[in-house]
PDB file of C-alpha atoms in Angstrom:
ATOM      1  CA  MET F 181       0.052   0.149   0.073  1.00  0.00           C
ATOM      2  CA  SER F 182       1.376   3.402  -1.078  1.00  0.00           C
ATOM      3  CA  ASN F 183      -0.104   6.280   1.114  1.00  0.00           C
ATOM      4  CA  TYR F 184       0.135  10.160  -0.020  1.00  0.00           C
ATOM      5  CA  TYR F 185      -1.258  12.749   2.613  1.00  0.00           C
ATOM      6  CA  PHE F 186      -2.601  16.188   2.260  1.00  0.00           C
ATOM      7  CA  ILE F 187      -3.035  18.539   5.085  1.00  0.00           C
ATOM      8  CA  SER F 188      -4.643  22.422   5.160  1.00  0.00           C
ATOM      9  CA  ASP F 189      -5.720  25.016   7.022  1.00  0.00           C
ATOM     10  CA  CYS F 190      -4.944  23.720  10.454  1.00  0.00           C
ATOM     11  CA  HIS F 191      -4.487  27.420  11.435  1.00  0.00           C
ATOM     12  CA  LEU F 192      -2.476  26.457  14.735  1.00  0.00           C
ATOM     13  CA  GLY F 193      -2.362  29.605  16.856  1.00  0.00           C
ATOM     14  CA  PHE F 194      -6.110  30.686  15.774  1.00  0.00           C
ATOM     15  CA  GLY F 195      -7.705  32.610  18.689  1.00  0.00           C
ATOM     16  CA  ARG F 196      -7.016  33.642  22.012  1.00  0.00           C
ATOM     17  CA  ASP F 197      -8.195  30.387  23.774  1.00  0.00           C
ATOM     18  CA  ARG F 198      -4.781  28.959  23.992  1.00  0.00           C
ATOM     19  CA  PHE F 199      -6.467  25.883  25.521  1.00  0.00           C
ATOM     20  CA  ALA F 200      -8.445  25.336  22.307  1.00  0.00           C
ATOM     21  CA  ASP F 201      -5.357  25.820  20.142  1.00  0.00           C
ATOM     22  CA  ARG F 202      -3.398  22.927  22.076  1.00  0.00           C
ATOM     23  CA  MET F 203      -6.480  20.600  21.445  1.00  0.00           C
ATOM     24  CA  ARG F 204      -6.352  21.471  17.772  1.00  0.00           C
ATOM     25  CA  GLU F 205      -2.665  20.592  17.927  1.00  0.00           C
ATOM     26  CA  GLU F 206      -3.001  17.388  19.755  1.00  0.00           C
ATOM     27  CA  ARG F 207      -5.235  16.116  17.293  1.00  0.00           C
ATOM     28  CA  LEU F 208      -3.033  17.207  14.567  1.00  0.00           C
ATOM     29  CA  LEU F 209      -0.203  15.532  16.394  1.00  0.00           C
ATOM     30  CA  VAL F 210      -2.203  12.405  16.581  1.00  0.00           C
ATOM     31  CA  VAL F 211      -2.237  11.946  12.720  1.00  0.00           C
ATOM     32  CA  LEU F 212       1.125  13.042  12.115  1.00  0.00           C
ATOM     33  CA  GLU F 213       2.094  10.248  14.403  1.00  0.00           C
ATOM     34  CA  LYS F 214       0.010   7.906  12.276  1.00  0.00           C
ATOM     35  CA  ILE F 215       1.812   8.995   9.191  1.00  0.00           C
ATOM     36  CA  LYS F 216       5.635   8.780  10.890  1.00  0.00           C
ATOM     37  CA  THR F 217       4.204   5.129  11.720  1.00  0.00           C
ATOM     38  CA  GLU F 218       3.209   4.370   8.189  1.00  0.00           C
ATOM     39  CA  ALA F 219       6.392   5.807   6.627  1.00  0.00           C
ATOM     40  CA  LYS F 220       8.660   3.644   9.074  1.00  0.00           C
ATOM     41  CA  SER F 221       6.543   0.560   7.838  1.00  0.00           C
ATOM     42  CA  GLY F 222       7.185   1.781   3.731  1.00  0.00           C
ATOM     43  CA  GLU F 223       2.928   2.372   3.691  1.00  0.00           C
ATOM     44  CA  ALA F 224       3.072   6.387   4.100  1.00  0.00           C
ATOM     45  CA  ARG F 225       5.218   7.564   0.748  1.00  0.00           C
ATOM     46  CA  HIS F 226       4.537  11.425   0.956  1.00  0.00           C
ATOM     47  CA  LEU F 227       3.216  14.400   2.944  1.00  0.00           C
ATOM     48  CA  PHE F 228       2.152  17.810   1.332  1.00  0.00           C
ATOM     49  CA  ILE F 229       1.224  20.751   3.438  1.00  0.00           C
ATOM     50  CA  VAL F 230      -1.190  22.666   1.526  1.00  0.00           C
ATOM     51  CA  GLY F 231      -1.236  26.122   2.793  1.00  0.00           C
ATOM     52  CA  ASP F 232      -2.107  27.634   6.633  1.00  0.00           C
ATOM     53  CA  LEU F 233      -0.335  25.125   8.664  1.00  0.00           C
ATOM     54  CA  PHE F 234      -0.511  28.182  10.842  1.00  0.00           C
ATOM     55  CA  ASP F 235      -2.757  30.964  11.307  1.00  0.00           C
ATOM     56  CA  SER F 236       0.251  33.562  11.109  1.00  0.00           C
ATOM     57  CA  TRP F 237       3.797  32.857  10.622  1.00  0.00           C
ATOM     58  CA  PHE F 238       6.540  35.369  10.530  1.00  0.00           C
ATOM     59  CA  GLU F 239      10.087  34.204  10.590  1.00  0.00           C
ATOM     60  CA  TYR F 240      13.222  36.371  11.963  1.00  0.00           C
ATOM     61  CA  ARG F 241      16.595  35.501  11.149  1.00  0.00           C
ATOM     62  CA  GLN F 242      17.242  34.269  14.695  1.00  0.00           C
ATOM     63  CA  VAL F 243      13.505  33.937  15.642  1.00  0.00           C
ATOM     64  CA  ILE F 244      10.383  31.974  15.116  1.00  0.00           C
ATOM     65  CA  PRO F 245       7.409  31.904  16.728  1.00  0.00           C
ATOM     66  CA  LYS F 246       7.505  29.931  19.805  1.00  0.00           C
ATOM     67  CA  ARG F 247       4.403  28.021  19.856  1.00  0.00           C
ATOM     68  CA  HIS F 248       3.978  24.499  18.153  1.00  0.00           C
ATOM     69  CA  VAL F 249       7.168  23.520  18.677  1.00  0.00           C
ATOM     70  CA  ARG F 250       6.153  19.845  19.075  1.00  0.00           C
ATOM     71  CA  THR F 251       4.603  19.778  15.342  1.00  0.00           C
ATOM     72  CA  LEU F 252       7.828  21.174  14.088  1.00  0.00           C
ATOM     73  CA  ALA F 253       9.712  18.610  15.661  1.00  0.00           C
ATOM     74  CA  MET F 254       7.242  15.781  14.208  1.00  0.00           C
ATOM     75  CA  LEU F 255       7.092  17.404  10.938  1.00  0.00           C
ATOM     76  CA  ALA F 256      11.392  16.906  11.321  1.00  0.00           C
ATOM     77  CA  GLU F 257      11.019  13.343  12.219  1.00  0.00           C
ATOM     78  CA  ILE F 258       8.949  12.628   9.278  1.00  0.00           C
ATOM     79  CA  ARG F 259      11.069  14.327   6.911  1.00  0.00           C
ATOM     80  CA  LYS F 260      13.897  12.049   7.930  1.00  0.00           C
ATOM     81  CA  LEU F 261      11.959   9.303   6.520  1.00  0.00           C
ATOM     82  CA  ILE F 262       9.616  10.647   3.623  1.00  0.00           C
ATOM     83  CA  PRO F 263       9.406  13.795   1.310  1.00  0.00           C
ATOM     84  CA  VAL F 264       7.269  16.612   2.954  1.00  0.00           C
ATOM     85  CA  GLU F 265       6.347  19.826   0.797  1.00  0.00           C
ATOM     86  CA  TYR F 266       4.691  23.041   2.110  1.00  0.00           C
ATOM     87  CA  LEU F 267       2.615  25.131   0.226  1.00  0.00           C
ATOM     88  CA  MET F 268       2.200  28.772   1.601  1.00  0.00           C
ATOM     89  CA  GLY F 269      -1.293  29.819   2.056  1.00  0.00           C
ATOM     90  CA  ASN F 270      -2.727  33.214   2.823  1.00  0.00           C
ATOM     91  CA  HIS F 271      -2.021  33.524   6.681  1.00  0.00           C
ATOM     92  CA  ASP F 272       1.613  31.663   6.504  1.00  0.00           C
ATOM     93  CA  PHE F 273       3.271  33.964   4.042  1.00  0.00           C
ATOM     94  CA  GLY F 274       6.364  35.123   6.146  1.00  0.00           C
ATOM     95  CA  HIS F 275       8.437  32.037   5.572  1.00  0.00           C
ATOM     96  CA  ARG F 276      12.071  33.051   4.984  1.00  0.00           C
ATOM     97  CA  ASN F 277      14.281  29.886   5.337  1.00  0.00           C
ATOM     98  CA  TYR F 278      13.691  28.157   8.603  1.00  0.00           C
ATOM     99  CA  PHE F 279      11.574  25.118   7.062  1.00  0.00           C
ATOM    100  CA  GLN F 280      14.252  24.566   4.131  1.00  0.00           C
ATOM    101  CA  ASP F 281      17.452  25.017   6.042  1.00  0.00           C
ATOM    102  CA  GLU F 282      16.438  23.093   9.312  1.00  0.00           C
ATOM    103  CA  LEU F 283      13.558  21.150   8.378  1.00  0.00           C
ATOM    104  CA  ASN F 284      14.699  20.111   4.860  1.00  0.00           C
ATOM    105  CA  ILE F 285      11.058  20.773   3.745  1.00  0.00           C
ATOM    106  CA  PRO F 286      10.833  22.836   0.961  1.00  0.00           C
ATOM    107  CA  ILE F 287       8.368  25.747   0.880  1.00  0.00           C
ATOM    108  CA  TYR F 288       6.409  26.786  -2.259  1.00  0.00           C
ATOM    109  CA  GLY F 289       4.663  30.268  -3.035  1.00  0.00           C
ATOM    110  CA  GLY F 290       2.709  28.729  -5.972  1.00  0.00           C
ATOM    111  CA  ASP F 291       0.861  25.981  -7.100  1.00  0.00           C
ATOM    112  CA  ILE F 292       2.363  22.699  -7.599  1.00  0.00           C
ATOM    113  CA  GLU F 293       2.093  19.774 -10.085  1.00  0.00           C
ATOM    114  CA  ARG F 294       2.845  16.272  -9.277  1.00  0.00           C
ATOM    115  CA  GLU F 295       2.272  12.710 -10.733  1.00  0.00           C
ATOM    116  CA  LEU F 296       1.356   9.932  -7.654  1.00  0.00           C
ATOM    117  CA  LEU F 297       0.696   6.069  -8.891  1.00  0.00           C
ATOM    118  CA  GLY F 298       0.282   7.399 -12.427  1.00  0.00           C
ATOM    119  CA  LYS F 299      -2.332  10.527 -11.821  1.00  0.00           C
ATOM    120  CA  LYS F 300      -1.772  13.746 -12.699  1.00  0.00           C
ATOM    121  CA  PHE F 301      -2.010  16.035  -9.461  1.00  0.00           C
ATOM    122  CA  TYR F 302      -2.717  19.978  -9.375  1.00  0.00           C
ATOM    123  CA  ILE F 303      -1.960  21.055  -6.177  1.00  0.00           C
ATOM    124  CA  ALA F 304      -2.826  24.860  -4.859  1.00  0.00           C
ATOM    125  CA  HIS F 305      -3.772  26.433  -1.489  1.00  0.00           C
ATOM    126  CA  GLY F 306      -6.549  28.154  -3.252  1.00  0.00           C
ATOM    127  CA  ASP F 307      -6.120  31.745  -2.517  1.00  0.00           C
ATOM    128  CA  GLY F 308      -6.556  34.021  -5.312  1.00  0.00           C
ATOM    129  CA  LYS F 309      -8.801  31.606  -6.898  1.00  0.00           C
ATOM    130  CA  ALA F 310     -12.166  32.949  -5.936  1.00  0.00           C
ATOM    131  CA  LEU F 311     -13.582  35.100  -8.424  1.00  0.00           C
ATOM    132  CA  LYS F 312     -13.247  38.562  -8.635  1.00  0.00           C
ATOM    133  CA  ASP F 313     -10.415  38.396  -6.342  1.00  0.00           C
ATOM    134  CA  THR F 314      -8.005  40.996  -7.930  1.00  0.00           C
ATOM    135  CA  GLY F 315      -7.864  43.192  -4.669  1.00  0.00           C
ATOM    136  CA  TYR F 316      -6.436  40.117  -2.851  1.00  0.00           C
ATOM    137  CA  LEU F 317      -3.935  39.491  -5.442  1.00  0.00           C
ATOM    138  CA  ILE F 318      -2.819  42.883  -5.520  1.00  0.00           C
ATOM    139  CA  LEU F 319      -2.061  42.283  -1.359  1.00  0.00           C
ATOM    140  CA  ARG F 320      -0.547  39.247  -1.581  1.00  0.00           C
ATOM    141  CA  LYS F 321       2.047  40.385  -3.956  1.00  0.00           C
ATOM    142  CA  ILE F 322       2.581  43.248  -1.251  1.00  0.00           C
ATOM    143  CA  LEU F 323       2.465  41.348   1.532  1.00  0.00           C
ATOM    144  CA  ARG F 324       5.158  38.352  -0.061  1.00  0.00           C
ATOM    145  CA  ASN F 325       7.523  41.603  -1.404  1.00  0.00           C
ATOM    146  CA  LYS F 326      10.720  40.487  -0.269  1.00  0.00           C
ATOM    147  CA  PHE F 327      11.994  43.874   0.479  1.00  0.00           C
ATOM    148  CA  LEU F 328       9.172  44.737   2.584  1.00  0.00           C
ATOM    149  CA  LEU F 329       9.478  41.399   4.438  1.00  0.00           C
ATOM    150  CA  TRP F 330      13.269  42.673   5.053  1.00  0.00           C
ATOM    151  CA  CYS F 331      11.960  45.909   6.493  1.00  0.00           C
ATOM    152  CA  PHE F 332       9.486  44.167   8.546  1.00  0.00           C
ATOM    153  CA  SER F 333      11.825  42.073  10.082  1.00  0.00           C
ATOM    154  CA  TRP F 334      13.667  45.044  11.512  1.00  0.00           C
ATOM    155  CA  ILE F 335      10.476  45.224  14.019  1.00  0.00           C
ATOM    156  CA  HIS F 336      11.159  43.562  17.238  1.00  0.00           C
ATOM    157  CA  PRO F 337       9.949  40.270  17.184  1.00  0.00           C
ATOM    158  CA  ASP F 338       7.450  40.843  20.113  1.00  0.00           C
ATOM    159  CA  ILE F 339       5.833  43.510  18.048  1.00  0.00           C
ATOM    160  CA  GLY F 340       6.215  41.912  14.188  1.00  0.00           C
ATOM    161  CA  ILE F 341       4.478  38.368  15.685  1.00  0.00           C
ATOM    162  CA  TRP F 342       1.685  40.459  17.102  1.00  0.00           C
ATOM    163  CA  ILE F 343       1.457  42.787  14.011  1.00  0.00           C
ATOM    164  CA  ALA F 344       1.392  39.233  11.913  1.00  0.00           C
ATOM    165  CA  GLU F 345      -1.378  37.732  13.878  1.00  0.00           C
ATOM    166  CA  ARG F 346      -3.612  40.828  13.721  1.00  0.00           C
ATOM    167  CA  MET F 347      -3.195  40.654   9.814  1.00  0.00           C
ATOM    168  CA  SER F 348      -3.701  37.291   9.634  1.00  0.00           C
ATOM    169  CA  GLY F 349      -7.314  38.398  11.387  1.00  0.00           C
ATOM    170  CA  GLY F 350      -7.914  40.827   8.944  1.00  0.00           C
ATOM    171  CA  SER F 351      -7.156  38.217   5.987  1.00  0.00           C
ATOM    172  CA  ARG F 352      -9.758  35.948   7.285  1.00  0.00           C
ATOM    173  CA  ALA F 353     -12.432  38.376   7.780  1.00  0.00           C
ATOM    174  CA  TYR F 354     -12.011  39.456   3.917  1.00  0.00           C
ATOM    175  CA  THR F 355     -12.099  36.151   3.160  1.00  0.00           C
ATOM    176  CA  ASP F 356     -15.597  35.193   4.952  1.00  0.00           C
ATOM    177  CA  THR F 357     -17.233  38.215   3.599  1.00  0.00           C
ATOM    178  CA  ARG F 358     -16.178  37.653  -0.157  1.00  0.00           C
ATOM    179  CA  ASP F 359     -17.495  33.990   0.297  1.00  0.00           C
ATOM    180  CA  ALA F 360     -20.609  34.716   1.669  1.00  0.00           C
ATOM    181  CA  LEU F 361     -21.250  37.121  -0.903  1.00  0.00           C
ATOM    182  CA  GLN F 362     -20.525  34.853  -3.844  1.00  0.00           C
ATOM    183  CA  LYS F 363     -22.546  32.456  -5.331  1.00  0.00           C
ATOM    184  CA  GLN F 364     -20.263  30.530  -7.208  1.00  0.00           C
ATOM    185  CA  ASP F 365     -17.364  28.501  -6.294  1.00  0.00           C
ATOM    186  CA  GLY F 366     -14.395  30.338  -7.818  1.00  0.00           C
ATOM    187  CA  LEU F 367     -12.142  27.310  -6.341  1.00  0.00           C
ATOM    188  CA  ARG F 368     -14.321  24.861  -8.099  1.00  0.00           C
ATOM    189  CA  ILE F 369     -14.516  26.594 -11.564  1.00  0.00           C
ATOM    190  CA  PHE F 370     -10.396  26.576 -11.595  1.00  0.00           C
ATOM    191  CA  ALA F 371     -10.736  23.035 -10.732  1.00  0.00           C
ATOM    192  CA  GLU F 372     -13.298  22.389 -13.565  1.00  0.00           C
ATOM    193  CA  LYS F 373     -10.897  23.845 -16.003  1.00  0.00           C
ATOM    194  CA  LYS F 374      -7.771  22.200 -15.186  1.00  0.00           C
ATOM    195  CA  ILE F 375      -9.608  18.564 -15.002  1.00  0.00           C
ATOM    196  CA  VAL F 376     -11.238  19.372 -18.309  1.00  0.00           C
ATOM    197  CA  GLU F 377      -8.575  21.476 -20.332  1.00  0.00           C
ATOM    198  CA  ASP F 378      -5.557  20.495 -18.658  1.00  0.00           C
ATOM    199  CA  THR F 379      -6.548  17.119 -18.169  1.00  0.00           C
ATOM    200  CA  PHE F 380      -5.660  16.930 -14.365  1.00  0.00           C
ATOM    201  CA  ASP F 381      -6.742  13.670 -12.588  1.00  0.00           C
ATOM    202  CA  TYR F 382      -6.904  15.435  -9.136  1.00  0.00           C
ATOM    203  CA  VAL F 383      -7.271  19.111  -8.209  1.00  0.00           C
ATOM    204  CA  VAL F 384      -6.664  19.380  -4.389  1.00  0.00           C
ATOM    205  CA  MET F 385      -7.087  22.446  -2.473  1.00  0.00           C
ATOM    206  CA  GLY F 386      -7.687  23.795   0.993  1.00  0.00           C
ATOM    207  CA  HIS F 387      -8.759  27.811   1.715  1.00  0.00           C
ATOM    208  CA  ARG F 388     -12.624  27.310   1.667  1.00  0.00           C
ATOM    209  CA  HIS F 389     -12.577  25.142   4.829  1.00  0.00           C
ATOM    210  CA  LYS F 390     -15.429  22.900   3.280  1.00  0.00           C
ATOM    211  CA  PRO F 391     -14.164  19.511   2.692  1.00  0.00           C
ATOM    212  CA  GLN F 392     -15.531  18.495  -0.856  1.00  0.00           C
ATOM    213  CA  GLU F 393     -14.750  15.828  -3.291  1.00  0.00           C
ATOM    214  CA  ASP F 394     -16.371  16.527  -6.691  1.00  0.00           C
ATOM    215  CA  LYS F 395     -16.632  14.275  -9.655  1.00  0.00           C
ATOM    216  CA  ILE F 396     -16.032  16.766 -12.557  1.00  0.00           C
ATOM    217  CA  GLY F 397     -15.363  14.539 -16.045  1.00  0.00           C
ATOM    218  CA  ASN F 398     -12.959  12.187 -15.573  1.00  0.00           C
ATOM    219  CA  GLY F 399     -11.367  13.816 -12.654  1.00  0.00           C
ATOM    220  CA  TRP F 400     -12.063  15.082  -9.064  1.00  0.00           C
ATOM    221  CA  TYR F 401     -11.851  18.341  -7.379  1.00  0.00           C
ATOM    222  CA  ILE F 402     -10.868  17.977  -3.905  1.00  0.00           C
ATOM    223  CA  ASN F 403     -10.891  20.508  -0.850  1.00  0.00           C
ATOM    224  CA  LEU F 404      -9.417  19.495   2.043  1.00  0.00           C
ATOM    225  CA  GLY F 405     -11.455  21.442   4.618  1.00  0.00           C
ATOM    226  CA  ASP F 406      -9.898  22.843   7.597  1.00  0.00           C
ATOM    227  CA  TRP F 407      -8.803  21.833  11.419  1.00  0.00           C
ATOM    228  CA  LEU F 408     -11.465  24.546  13.000  1.00  0.00           C
ATOM    229  CA  LYS F 409     -14.647  22.782  12.273  1.00  0.00           C
ATOM    230  CA  SER F 410     -14.191  19.801   9.850  1.00  0.00           C
ATOM    231  CA  TYR F 411     -10.925  18.183  11.276  1.00  0.00           C
ATOM    232  CA  THR F 412     -10.213  16.603   7.753  1.00  0.00           C
ATOM    233  CA  TYR F 413      -7.314  15.828   5.441  1.00  0.00           C
ATOM    234  CA  GLY F 414      -6.768  13.723   2.559  1.00  0.00           C
ATOM    235  CA  LYS F 415      -5.542  10.559   2.020  1.00  0.00           C
ATOM    236  CA  PHE F 416      -4.402   9.053  -1.810  1.00  0.00           C
ATOM    237  CA  ASP F 417      -3.750   5.190  -2.331  1.00  0.00           C
ATOM    238  CA  GLU F 418      -3.994   2.890  -4.673  1.00  0.00           C
ATOM    239  CA  GLY F 419      -8.328   2.775  -3.963  1.00  0.00           C
ATOM    240  CA  GLY F 420      -8.249   6.535  -5.001  1.00  0.00           C
ATOM    241  CA  PHE F 421      -8.634   9.569  -2.902  1.00  0.00           C
ATOM    242  CA  HIS F 422     -10.509   9.562   0.518  1.00  0.00           C
ATOM    243  CA  ILE F 423     -11.339  12.641   2.967  1.00  0.00           C
ATOM    244  CA  GLU F 424     -10.476  11.562   6.284  1.00  0.00           C
ATOM    245  CA  HIS F 425     -11.465  12.459   9.928  1.00  0.00           C
ATOM    246  CA  ALA F 426      -9.273  13.526  12.678  1.00  0.00           C
TER     247      ALA F 426
END
């Protein structure tokens, strides 16, 4: 058995309730421990983190956010056994080189394509793919601008990380308001184009916080859900793609 895992929108650090956040991390650690065990036996082959593992993330040259060290340690252990790849989301945009240099986990600022068990996968967080999302795309370019991130890095970490957390809340409010007003799902429309026109077998995204498994033509649009309400993640094996509950 060859198992490929997909996790998105855990939003570790969300909210002011530290106890609830710890419980969220505990559930994630159970899943990561399962993946680690399967990796040791040769069953788990790959882990994809499809954005927003953290509710906010901004790292400095010598400092990273102090919470969730257990998750970082577990990812390091898993990476020793199987490949782990990380796509930035709209909340965890402040990555520099910590994951790459210290954990040997590559970070991608955009979408990726992979072939797994003979199937073509298009994997994206999903931000910027909602209908009429030009405003967000402009904002994303600003937030990920290397010069501006360098300028931000001169702010004391206690202040800088606090600002990043406030920006994360603003991003969520914007996304929630926009999604409530839209009658069509831009992510699904994007996935349909990739499946029909570009012949992908699976388009896997997160961002919307709503688990979906939609058959489109000869392919599937998968949305992984989140870890705020649904506590879901994806597993792909010889039997196809499955949404699992933590």
